[in-house]
PDB file of C-alpha atoms in Angstrom:
ATOM      1  CA  UNK A   1      13.766 -17.398  44.676  1.00 38.00           C
ATOM      2  CA  UNK A   2      16.527 -14.902  44.910  1.00 39.00           C
ATOM      3  CA  UNK A   3      18.894 -17.024  42.681  1.00 41.00           C
ATOM      4  CA  UNK A   4      16.251 -17.017  40.445  1.00 34.00           C
ATOM      5  CA  UNK A   5      15.924 -13.567  40.401  1.00 38.00           C
ATOM      6  CA  UNK A   6      19.666 -13.108  40.798  1.00 45.00           C
ATOM      7  CA  UNK A   7      20.024 -15.241  37.123  1.00 37.00           C
ATOM      8  CA  UNK A   8      17.062 -13.565  35.645  1.00 35.00           C
ATOM      9  CA  UNK A   9      18.711 -10.191  36.059  1.00 38.00           C
ATOM     10  CA  UNK A  10      22.348 -11.470  34.647  1.00 44.00           C
ATOM     11  CA  UNK A  11      20.692 -12.643  31.900  1.00 36.00           C
ATOM     12  CA  UNK A  12      19.326  -9.522  31.392  1.00 35.00           C
ATOM     13  CA  UNK A  13      22.215  -7.612  31.483  1.00 41.00           C
ATOM     14  CA  UNK A  14      24.509 -10.498  29.553  1.00 45.00           C
ATOM     15  CA  UNK A  15      21.806  -9.985  26.661  1.00 37.00           C
ATOM     16  CA  UNK A  16      22.028  -6.147  26.909  1.00 40.00           C
ATOM     17  CA  UNK A  17      25.830  -6.468  26.267  1.00 48.00           C
ATOM     18  CA  UNK A  18      25.407  -8.163  23.499  1.00 47.00           C
ATOM     19  CA  UNK A  19      22.229  -7.317  21.545  1.00 41.00           C
ATOM     20  CA  UNK A  20      22.444  -3.619  22.826  1.00 48.00           C
ATOM     21  CA  UNK A  21      20.006  -2.167  24.781  1.00 47.00           C
ATOM     22  CA  UNK A  22      18.143  -1.158  21.741  1.00 48.00           C
ATOM     23  CA  UNK A  23      18.024  -3.971  19.672  1.00 49.00           C
ATOM     24  CA  UNK A  24      16.902  -5.902  23.435  1.00 43.00           C
ATOM     25  CA  UNK A  25      14.108  -3.576  24.004  1.00 49.00           C
ATOM     26  CA  UNK A  26      12.857  -4.354  20.277  1.00 54.00           C
ATOM     27  CA  UNK A  27      12.966  -8.129  20.458  1.00 53.00           C
ATOM     28  CA  UNK A  28      11.029  -7.397  24.045  1.00 58.00           C
ATOM     29  CA  UNK A  29       8.311  -5.669  22.239  1.00 68.00           C
ATOM     30  CA  UNK A  30       8.023  -7.950  19.301  1.00 73.00           C
ATOM     31  CA  UNK A  31       7.429 -10.277  22.187  1.00 78.00           C
ATOM     32  CA  UNK A  32       4.722  -8.382  24.114  1.00 81.00           C
ATOM     33  CA  UNK A  33       3.107  -8.113  20.617  1.00 83.00           C
ATOM     34  CA  UNK A  34       2.998 -12.137  20.086  1.00 83.00           C
ATOM     35  CA  UNK A  35       1.569 -12.779  23.541  1.00 86.00           C
ATOM     36  CA  UNK A  36      -1.098  -9.902  22.955  1.00 85.00           C
ATOM     37  CA  UNK A  37      -1.987 -11.475  19.662  1.00 86.00           C
ATOM     38  CA  UNK A  38      -1.970 -14.694  20.928  1.00 86.00           C
ATOM     39  CA  UNK A  39      -4.469 -13.476  23.809  1.00 86.00           C
ATOM     40  CA  UNK A  40      -6.841 -11.525  21.463  1.00 84.00           C
ATOM     41  CA  UNK A  41      -7.100 -15.072  19.449  1.00 83.00           C
ATOM     42  CA  UNK A  42      -7.751 -17.284  22.287  1.00 84.00           C
ATOM     43  CA  UNK A  43     -10.974 -14.463  23.318  1.00 85.00           C
ATOM     44  CA  UNK A  44     -12.206 -14.738  19.809  1.00 85.00           C
ATOM     45  CA  UNK A  45     -12.046 -18.386  19.737  1.00 86.00           C
ATOM     46  CA  UNK A  46     -14.920 -18.472  22.140  1.00 86.00           C
ATOM     47  CA  UNK A  47     -17.586 -16.459  20.403  1.00 87.00           C
ATOM     48  CA  UNK A  48     -16.572 -19.154  17.609  1.00 91.00           C
ATOM     49  CA  UNK A  49     -17.921 -22.449  19.725  1.00 90.00           C
ATOM     50  CA  UNK A  50     -20.962 -22.595  18.106  1.00 91.00           C
ATOM     51  CA  UNK A  51     -19.962 -22.651  14.790  1.00 94.00           C
ATOM     52  CA  UNK A  52     -19.014 -25.585  12.667  1.00 96.00           C
ATOM     53  CA  UNK A  53     -15.336 -26.258  11.754  1.00 97.00           C
ATOM     54  CA  UNK A  54     -13.746 -28.347   8.931  1.00 97.00           C
ATOM     55  CA  UNK A  55     -10.103 -28.638   9.431  1.00 96.00           C
ATOM     56  CA  UNK A  56      -7.597 -29.653   6.958  1.00 96.00           C
ATOM     57  CA  UNK A  57      -3.729 -30.354   7.322  1.00 95.00           C
ATOM     58  CA  UNK A  58      -2.715 -26.417   9.258  1.00 95.00           C
ATOM     59  CA  UNK A  59      -6.021 -24.717   8.889  1.00 97.00           C
ATOM     60  CA  UNK A  60      -9.392 -24.828  10.125  1.00 96.00           C
ATOM     61  CA  UNK A  61     -12.082 -23.023   8.854  1.00 98.00           C
ATOM     62  CA  UNK A  62     -15.559 -21.974  10.781  1.00 97.00           C
ATOM     63  CA  UNK A  63     -18.862 -21.553   9.021  1.00 97.00           C
ATOM     64  CA  UNK A  64     -22.394 -21.071   9.912  1.00 96.00           C
ATOM     65  CA  UNK A  65     -24.232 -24.171   8.065  1.00 96.00           C
ATOM     66  CA  UNK A  66     -26.097 -21.323   5.067  1.00 95.00           C
ATOM     67  CA  UNK A  67     -22.197 -21.381   4.154  1.00 96.00           C
ATOM     68  CA  UNK A  68     -21.470 -25.259   4.653  1.00 96.00           C
ATOM     69  CA  UNK A  69     -21.521 -25.009   0.614  1.00 96.00           C
ATOM     70  CA  UNK A  70     -18.631 -22.937  -0.120  1.00 97.00           C
ATOM     71  CA  UNK A  71     -16.442 -24.235   2.399  1.00 98.00           C
ATOM     72  CA  UNK A  72     -14.467 -26.262   0.359  1.00 97.00           C
ATOM     73  CA  UNK A  73     -13.701 -23.579  -2.190  1.00 97.00           C
ATOM     74  CA  UNK A  74     -12.238 -21.722   0.533  1.00 98.00           C
ATOM     75  CA  UNK A  75     -10.738 -24.737   1.781  1.00 98.00           C
ATOM     76  CA  UNK A  76      -9.020 -25.441  -2.033  1.00 97.00           C
ATOM     77  CA  UNK A  77      -8.136 -21.957  -2.333  1.00 97.00           C
ATOM     78  CA  UNK A  78      -5.716 -22.081   0.809  1.00 97.00           C
ATOM     79  CA  UNK A  79      -4.041 -25.639   0.048  1.00 96.00           C
ATOM     80  CA  UNK A  80      -3.567 -24.002  -3.886  1.00 96.00           C
ATOM     81  CA  UNK A  81      -1.311 -21.145  -2.606  1.00 96.00           C
ATOM     82  CA  UNK A  82      -0.149 -21.330   1.226  1.00 95.00           C
ATOM     83  CA  UNK A  83       2.985 -23.429  -0.507  1.00 95.00           C
ATOM     84  CA  UNK A  84       3.706 -20.898  -3.246  1.00 96.00           C
ATOM     85  CA  UNK A  85       3.315 -18.260  -0.992  1.00 96.00           C
ATOM     86  CA  UNK A  86       5.489 -19.420   1.873  1.00 95.00           C
ATOM     87  CA  UNK A  87       8.144 -19.587  -0.964  1.00 96.00           C
ATOM     88  CA  UNK A  88       8.128 -16.292  -2.204  1.00 96.00           C
ATOM     89  CA  UNK A  89       8.189 -14.812   1.663  1.00 96.00           C
ATOM     90  CA  UNK A  90      10.674 -17.609   2.448  1.00 95.00           C
ATOM     91  CA  UNK A  91       8.732 -18.198   5.750  1.00 94.00           C
ATOM     92  CA  UNK A  92       6.725 -20.967   6.990  1.00 90.00           C
ATOM     93  CA  UNK A  93       2.837 -20.300   7.184  1.00 90.00           C
ATOM     94  CA  UNK A  94       1.595 -20.409  10.601  1.00 91.00           C
ATOM     95  CA  UNK A  95      -1.202 -22.560  11.336  1.00 93.00           C
ATOM     96  CA  UNK A  96      -4.698 -20.770   9.456  1.00 95.00           C
ATOM     97  CA  UNK A  97      -8.020 -20.249  11.214  1.00 96.00           C
ATOM     98  CA  UNK A  98     -10.426 -18.788   8.655  1.00 97.00           C
ATOM     99  CA  UNK A  99     -14.026 -17.674   9.999  1.00 97.00           C
ATOM    100  CA  UNK A 100     -16.594 -17.216   6.876  1.00 97.00           C
ATOM    101  CA  UNK A 101     -19.056 -14.713   8.040  1.00 96.00           C
ATOM    102  CA  UNK A 102     -22.656 -14.918   5.630  1.00 95.00           C
ATOM    103  CA  UNK A 103     -22.546 -11.020   5.690  1.00 94.00           C
ATOM    104  CA  UNK A 104     -21.188  -7.498   6.585  1.00 93.00           C
ATOM    105  CA  UNK A 105     -23.101  -7.155   9.366  1.00 93.00           C
ATOM    106  CA  UNK A 106     -21.750 -10.483  11.050  1.00 93.00           C
ATOM    107  CA  UNK A 107     -18.440  -9.422  10.039  1.00 93.00           C
ATOM    108  CA  UNK A 108     -18.683  -5.775  10.994  1.00 92.00           C
ATOM    109  CA  UNK A 109     -19.911  -7.151  14.542  1.00 91.00           C
ATOM    110  CA  UNK A 110     -17.430  -9.175  15.241  1.00 90.00           C
ATOM    111  CA  UNK A 111     -14.832  -6.790  14.383  1.00 89.00           C
ATOM    112  CA  UNK A 112     -16.342  -3.997  16.656  1.00 88.00           C
ATOM    113  CA  UNK A 113     -16.972  -1.789  13.521  1.00 87.00           C
ATOM    114  CA  UNK A 114     -19.833   0.453  14.260  1.00 81.00           C
ATOM    115  CA  UNK A 115     -20.691   0.522  10.466  1.00 80.00           C
ATOM    116  CA  UNK A 116     -20.609  -2.319   7.746  1.00 77.00           C
ATOM    117  CA  UNK A 117     -17.728  -1.393   5.284  1.00 81.00           C
ATOM    118  CA  UNK A 118     -16.993  -2.963   1.916  1.00 83.00           C
ATOM    119  CA  UNK A 119     -14.600  -5.715   2.996  1.00 89.00           C
ATOM    120  CA  UNK A 120     -14.309  -9.078   1.761  1.00 93.00           C
ATOM    121  CA  UNK A 121     -11.735 -10.176   3.718  1.00 94.00           C
ATOM    122  CA  UNK A 122      -9.996  -9.307   7.034  1.00 95.00           C
ATOM    123  CA  UNK A 123      -6.792 -10.077   9.053  1.00 96.00           C
ATOM    124  CA  UNK A 124      -6.756  -9.503  12.416  1.00 92.00           C
ATOM    125  CA  UNK A 125      -5.484 -11.168  15.786  1.00 89.00           C
ATOM    126  CA  UNK A 126      -4.199 -14.551  14.101  1.00 92.00           C
ATOM    127  CA  UNK A 127      -7.515 -14.915  12.896  1.00 95.00           C
ATOM    128  CA  UNK A 128      -8.625 -14.352   9.164  1.00 97.00           C
ATOM    129  CA  UNK A 129     -12.424 -13.333   8.517  1.00 97.00           C
ATOM    130  CA  UNK A 130     -13.761 -13.587   5.227  1.00 97.00           C
ATOM    131  CA  UNK A 131     -17.100 -12.424   3.527  1.00 97.00           C
ATOM    132  CA  UNK A 132     -18.951 -15.662   2.261  1.00 97.00           C
ATOM    133  CA  UNK A 133     -18.367 -15.789  -1.476  1.00 97.00           C
ATOM    134  CA  UNK A 134     -22.269 -16.616  -2.010  1.00 96.00           C
ATOM    135  CA  UNK A 135     -22.534 -12.507  -0.336  1.00 95.00           C
ATOM    136  CA  UNK A 136     -20.726 -11.332  -3.729  1.00 95.00           C
ATOM    137  CA  UNK A 137     -20.529 -13.898  -6.204  1.00 95.00           C
ATOM    138  CA  UNK A 138     -23.587 -15.111  -8.002  1.00 93.00           C
ATOM    139  CA  UNK A 139     -22.272 -18.434  -8.542  1.00 95.00           C
ATOM    140  CA  UNK A 140     -19.288 -19.197  -6.556  1.00 95.00           C
ATOM    141  CA  UNK A 141     -19.729 -23.090  -7.093  1.00 95.00           C
ATOM    142  CA  UNK A 142     -19.603 -22.272 -11.110  1.00 96.00           C
ATOM    143  CA  UNK A 143     -15.918 -22.522 -13.059  1.00 96.00           C
ATOM    144  CA  UNK A 144     -16.397 -18.805 -13.339  1.00 96.00           C
ATOM    145  CA  UNK A 145     -17.513 -18.230  -9.798  1.00 96.00           C
ATOM    146  CA  UNK A 146     -14.172 -19.929  -8.653  1.00 96.00           C
ATOM    147  CA  UNK A 147     -11.855 -18.488 -10.607  1.00 95.00           C
ATOM    148  CA  UNK A 148     -13.422 -14.970  -9.392  1.00 96.00           C
ATOM    149  CA  UNK A 149     -13.092 -15.866  -6.010  1.00 96.00           C
ATOM    150  CA  UNK A 150      -9.018 -17.657  -6.253  1.00 94.00           C
ATOM    151  CA  UNK A 151      -8.235 -14.466  -8.446  1.00 93.00           C
ATOM    152  CA  UNK A 152      -9.923 -11.334  -6.568  1.00 92.00           C
ATOM    153  CA  UNK A 153     -11.424 -13.054  -3.248  1.00 94.00           C
ATOM    154  CA  UNK A 154      -9.062 -11.900  -0.157  1.00 96.00           C
ATOM    155  CA  UNK A 155      -7.422 -15.439   0.616  1.00 97.00           C
ATOM    156  CA  UNK A 156      -4.244 -14.677  -0.743  1.00 97.00           C
ATOM    157  CA  UNK A 157      -4.267 -11.262   0.441  1.00 97.00           C
ATOM    158  CA  UNK A 158      -5.298 -12.444   3.920  1.00 97.00           C
ATOM    159  CA  UNK A 159      -2.474 -14.939   4.256  1.00 97.00           C
ATOM    160  CA  UNK A 160       0.121 -12.685   3.103  1.00 97.00           C
ATOM    161  CA  UNK A 161      -0.711 -10.343   6.609  1.00 97.00           C
ATOM    162  CA  UNK A 162      -1.037 -13.529   8.728  1.00 96.00           C
ATOM    163  CA  UNK A 163       2.315 -15.017   7.690  1.00 96.00           C
ATOM    164  CA  UNK A 164       3.722 -11.580   8.005  1.00 96.00           C
ATOM    165  CA  UNK A 165       2.350 -10.741  11.392  1.00 95.00           C
ATOM    166  CA  UNK A 166       3.987 -13.919  12.901  1.00 93.00           C
ATOM    167  CA  UNK A 167       6.953 -13.964  11.035  1.00 93.00           C
ATOM    168  CA  UNK A 168       7.793 -10.496  11.582  1.00 91.00           C
ATOM    169  CA  UNK A 169       5.835  -9.792  14.710  1.00 89.00           C
ATOM    170  CA  UNK A 170       4.107  -6.604  13.734  1.00 90.00           C
ATOM    171  CA  UNK A 171       7.602  -4.911  13.158  1.00 94.00           C
ATOM    172  CA  UNK A 172       6.358  -2.771  10.214  1.00 95.00           C
ATOM    173  CA  UNK A 173       4.470   0.235   9.172  1.00 96.00           C
ATOM    174  CA  UNK A 174       0.928  -0.297   7.864  1.00 96.00           C
ATOM    175  CA  UNK A 175       1.487   0.610   4.040  1.00 97.00           C
ATOM    176  CA  UNK A 176       4.400  -1.851   4.702  1.00 97.00           C
ATOM    177  CA  UNK A 177       1.880  -4.743   5.081  1.00 97.00           C
ATOM    178  CA  UNK A 178      -0.456  -3.459   2.619  1.00 97.00           C
ATOM    179  CA  UNK A 179       2.275  -2.808  -0.107  1.00 97.00           C
ATOM    180  CA  UNK A 180       3.933  -6.401   0.582  1.00 98.00           C
ATOM    181  CA  UNK A 181       0.346  -8.152   0.463  1.00 98.00           C
ATOM    182  CA  UNK A 182      -1.045  -6.662  -2.815  1.00 97.00           C
ATOM    183  CA  UNK A 183       2.648  -7.379  -4.720  1.00 97.00           C
ATOM    184  CA  UNK A 184       2.346 -11.520  -3.170  1.00 97.00           C
ATOM    185  CA  UNK A 185      -1.312 -11.168  -4.365  1.00 97.00           C
ATOM    186  CA  UNK A 186      -0.527  -9.825  -7.899  1.00 96.00           C
ATOM    187  CA  UNK A 187       2.246 -11.952  -8.305  1.00 97.00           C
ATOM    188  CA  UNK A 188       0.384 -15.567  -7.633  1.00 97.00           C
ATOM    189  CA  UNK A 189      -2.830 -14.671  -8.738  1.00 96.00           C
ATOM    190  CA  UNK A 190      -2.823 -11.771 -11.688  1.00 94.00           C
ATOM    191  CA  UNK A 191      -4.919  -9.529  -9.903  1.00 94.00           C
ATOM    192  CA  UNK A 192      -4.378  -5.880  -8.472  1.00 92.00           C
ATOM    193  CA  UNK A 193      -6.966  -3.322  -7.744  1.00 88.00           C
ATOM    194  CA  UNK A 194      -6.900  -0.554  -9.906  1.00 84.00           C
ATOM    195  CA  UNK A 195      -8.793   2.306  -9.406  1.00 81.00           C
ATOM    196  CA  UNK A 196      -9.035   4.880 -12.420  1.00 81.00           C
ATOM    197  CA  UNK A 197      -9.445   8.214 -10.725  1.00 81.00           C
ATOM    198  CA  UNK A 198      -5.648   7.394  -8.862  1.00 83.00           C
ATOM    199  CA  UNK A 199      -3.341   8.269 -11.231  1.00 84.00           C
ATOM    200  CA  UNK A 200      -0.008   8.634  -8.675  1.00 84.00           C
ATOM    201  CA  UNK A 201       1.897  11.481 -11.208  1.00 80.00           C
ATOM    202  CA  UNK A 202      -0.928  13.328  -9.918  1.00 81.00           C
ATOM    203  CA  UNK A 203      -1.278  13.326  -6.166  1.00 87.00           C
ATOM    204  CA  UNK A 204       0.338  11.851  -3.691  1.00 90.00           C
ATOM    205  CA  UNK A 205       0.259  11.161  -0.171  1.00 92.00           C
ATOM    206  CA  UNK A 206       3.655  11.577   1.781  1.00 93.00           C
ATOM    207  CA  UNK A 207       5.721   8.862   3.226  1.00 93.00           C
ATOM    208  CA  UNK A 208       4.795  10.539   6.666  1.00 94.00           C
ATOM    209  CA  UNK A 209       0.985  10.359   6.140  1.00 96.00           C
ATOM    210  CA  UNK A 210       0.967   6.472   5.196  1.00 95.00           C
ATOM    211  CA  UNK A 211       2.958   5.773   7.840  1.00 95.00           C
ATOM    212  CA  UNK A 212       1.306   7.805  10.807  1.00 95.00           C
ATOM    213  CA  UNK A 213      -2.124   7.602   9.580  1.00 95.00           C
ATOM    214  CA  UNK A 214      -2.799   5.099   6.469  1.00 96.00           C
ATOM    215  CA  UNK A 215      -6.146   3.813   7.920  1.00 92.00           C
ATOM    216  CA  UNK A 216      -7.478   7.563   8.262  1.00 93.00           C
ATOM    217  CA  UNK A 217      -6.735   9.099   5.068  1.00 95.00           C
ATOM    218  CA  UNK A 218      -9.673   9.853   3.130  1.00 93.00           C
ATOM    219  CA  UNK A 219      -8.392   7.801  -0.679  1.00 92.00           C
ATOM    220  CA  UNK A 220      -8.170   4.472   0.524  1.00 93.00           C
ATOM    221  CA  UNK A 221      -7.571   3.618  -3.107  1.00 93.00           C
ATOM    222  CA  UNK A 222      -4.789   6.226  -3.091  1.00 94.00           C
ATOM    223  CA  UNK A 223      -3.200   4.889  -0.247  1.00 94.00           C
ATOM    224  CA  UNK A 224      -3.232   0.912  -1.114  1.00 95.00           C
ATOM    225  CA  UNK A 225      -2.104   1.916  -4.730  1.00 94.00           C
ATOM    226  CA  UNK A 226       1.269   3.830  -2.815  1.00 94.00           C
ATOM    227  CA  UNK A 227       2.021   1.352  -0.929  1.00 95.00           C
ATOM    228  CA  UNK A 228       1.845  -1.523  -3.841  1.00 96.00           C
ATOM    229  CA  UNK A 229       4.201   1.370  -5.405  1.00 94.00           C
ATOM    230  CA  UNK A 230       6.362   1.183  -2.980  1.00 95.00           C
ATOM    231  CA  UNK A 231       6.606  -2.399  -2.783  1.00 96.00           C
ATOM    232  CA  UNK A 232       7.245  -2.682  -6.078  1.00 95.00           C
ATOM    233  CA  UNK A 233      10.475  -0.065  -6.065  1.00 94.00           C
ATOM    234  CA  UNK A 234      11.697  -2.348  -2.865  1.00 95.00           C
ATOM    235  CA  UNK A 235      11.668  -5.656  -5.539  1.00 96.00           C
ATOM    236  CA  UNK A 236      12.749  -3.995  -8.242  1.00 94.00           C
ATOM    237  CA  UNK A 237      15.882  -2.919  -6.324  1.00 94.00           C
ATOM    238  CA  UNK A 238      16.659  -6.295  -4.109  1.00 96.00           C
ATOM    239  CA  UNK A 239      14.650  -8.808  -5.371  1.00 97.00           C
ATOM    240  CA  UNK A 240      11.943 -11.007  -3.639  1.00 96.00           C
ATOM    241  CA  UNK A 241      14.782 -12.539  -1.590  1.00 96.00           C
ATOM    242  CA  UNK A 242      15.625  -9.191  -0.460  1.00 96.00           C
ATOM    243  CA  UNK A 243      12.016  -8.814   0.551  1.00 96.00           C
ATOM    244  CA  UNK A 244      12.594 -11.657   2.064  1.00 96.00           C
ATOM    245  CA  UNK A 245      15.519 -10.579   4.000  1.00 96.00           C
ATOM    246  CA  UNK A 246      14.004  -7.638   5.318  1.00 96.00           C
ATOM    247  CA  UNK A 247      10.777  -9.234   6.893  1.00 96.00           C
ATOM    248  CA  UNK A 248      12.939 -11.962   8.559  1.00 95.00           C
ATOM    249  CA  UNK A 249      14.888  -8.898  10.180  1.00 95.00           C
ATOM    250  CA  UNK A 250      11.748  -7.597  11.437  1.00 95.00           C
ATOM    251  CA  UNK A 251      11.120 -10.501  12.921  1.00 93.00           C
ATOM    252  CA  UNK A 252      14.555 -10.307  14.705  1.00 91.00           C
ATOM    253  CA  UNK A 253      13.510  -6.945  15.953  1.00 90.00           C
ATOM    254  CA  UNK A 254      15.456  -4.677  14.134  1.00 94.00           C
ATOM    255  CA  UNK A 255      13.762  -1.177  13.803  1.00 94.00           C
ATOM    256  CA  UNK A 256      11.836  -0.677   9.972  1.00 95.00           C
ATOM    257  CA  UNK A 257      13.976   2.281   8.779  1.00 93.00           C
ATOM    258  CA  UNK A 258      17.411   0.777  10.029  1.00 95.00           C
ATOM    259  CA  UNK A 259      16.344  -2.204   7.906  1.00 96.00           C
ATOM    260  CA  UNK A 260      15.515  -0.073   4.591  1.00 94.00           C
ATOM    261  CA  UNK A 261      18.563   1.866   5.158  1.00 94.00           C
ATOM    262  CA  UNK A 262      20.758  -1.807   5.333  1.00 95.00           C
ATOM    263  CA  UNK A 263      19.203  -3.775   2.551  1.00 95.00           C
ATOM    264  CA  UNK A 264      18.031  -1.195   0.179  1.00 94.00           C
ATOM    265  CA  UNK A 265      20.042   1.372   1.222  1.00 92.00           C
ATOM    266  CA  UNK A 266      16.890   4.266   1.248  1.00 79.00           C
ATOM    267  CA  UNK A 267      14.695   5.052   4.168  1.00 79.00           C
ATOM    268  CA  UNK A 268      12.113   7.782   5.455  1.00 84.00           C
ATOM    269  CA  UNK A 269      13.007  11.096   2.977  1.00 86.00           C
ATOM    270  CA  UNK A 270      15.239   9.472   0.342  1.00 89.00           C
ATOM    271  CA  UNK A 271      12.994   6.348   0.299  1.00 89.00           C
ATOM    272  CA  UNK A 272      10.360   9.235  -0.772  1.00 87.00           C
ATOM    273  CA  UNK A 273      12.787  10.718  -2.981  1.00 89.00           C
ATOM    274  CA  UNK A 274      13.784   7.918  -4.998  1.00 89.00           C
ATOM    275  CA  UNK A 275      10.187   6.441  -5.313  1.00 87.00           C
ATOM    276  CA  UNK A 276       9.331   9.568  -6.977  1.00 85.00           C
ATOM    277  CA  UNK A 277      12.131   9.440  -9.255  1.00 88.00           C
ATOM    278  CA  UNK A 278      11.160   5.494 -10.147  1.00 86.00           C
ATOM    279  CA  UNK A 279       7.688   6.212 -10.250  1.00 82.00           C
ATOM    280  CA  UNK A 280       8.281   8.938 -12.997  1.00 78.00           C
ATOM    281  CA  UNK A 281      10.334   6.713 -14.888  1.00 79.00           C
ATOM    282  CA  UNK A 282       7.988   3.872 -15.233  1.00 73.00           C
ATOM    283  CA  UNK A 283       5.253   5.817 -16.200  1.00 67.00           C
ATOM    284  CA  UNK A 284       7.545   7.757 -18.872  1.00 59.00           C
TER     285      UNK A 284
END
């Protein structure tokens, strides 16, 4: 036991000497994050023991009997976009677990929300939870309904959250993952959430507000729109390959601000200032 403890101590000292204390600490944080996520995922499975299961290659869908007819639609959407998503982000999509909820009340209960929300999809702790297409599409199995679900449904958005979470171990602020998810969604399906009352040239949250209080911001449409705009600026400067490099380096434990500074030459205040200039140029 003493020899093992000494060996572990020497390993840590050697790793700190090679990587540096800060980098070693960051890697430790990502490891703890991943462990906590998998533990939460394990406990979530316990609540799904009575659900029906549809299994495909690399994915599993849990559902209730009333939603059996739409399981194929969800499966087809996963199969259609997962390869293109992995190619765009240069990252392998992990095993996908989807839970179909028949209504907003069921979705809210599973996530511990006090009140129902107008959400059609949520990624949390390794699982993608989606509202049944039957709950918001009049005829989801018609050609039009299928197209609506593929384009405006939650699958591409939530699959992006899933792949980012596993590939980068949550090592990023909320606005960044929401911006990337919207960017991928727009590029792959053509869908873009645009609220007519949001005008980024007239009102904007500060980058600090987006980073520290994203979910508490009053105007979520504005917060999401800003996130997409910020990520679009990044891709405009360094391309999708550069975005993939950012994700890879975040997964290696490098600090978010450091990665942005080294990859796009901007971070913090300089990013906010460059984004403001870019936004005004883009809008004419």
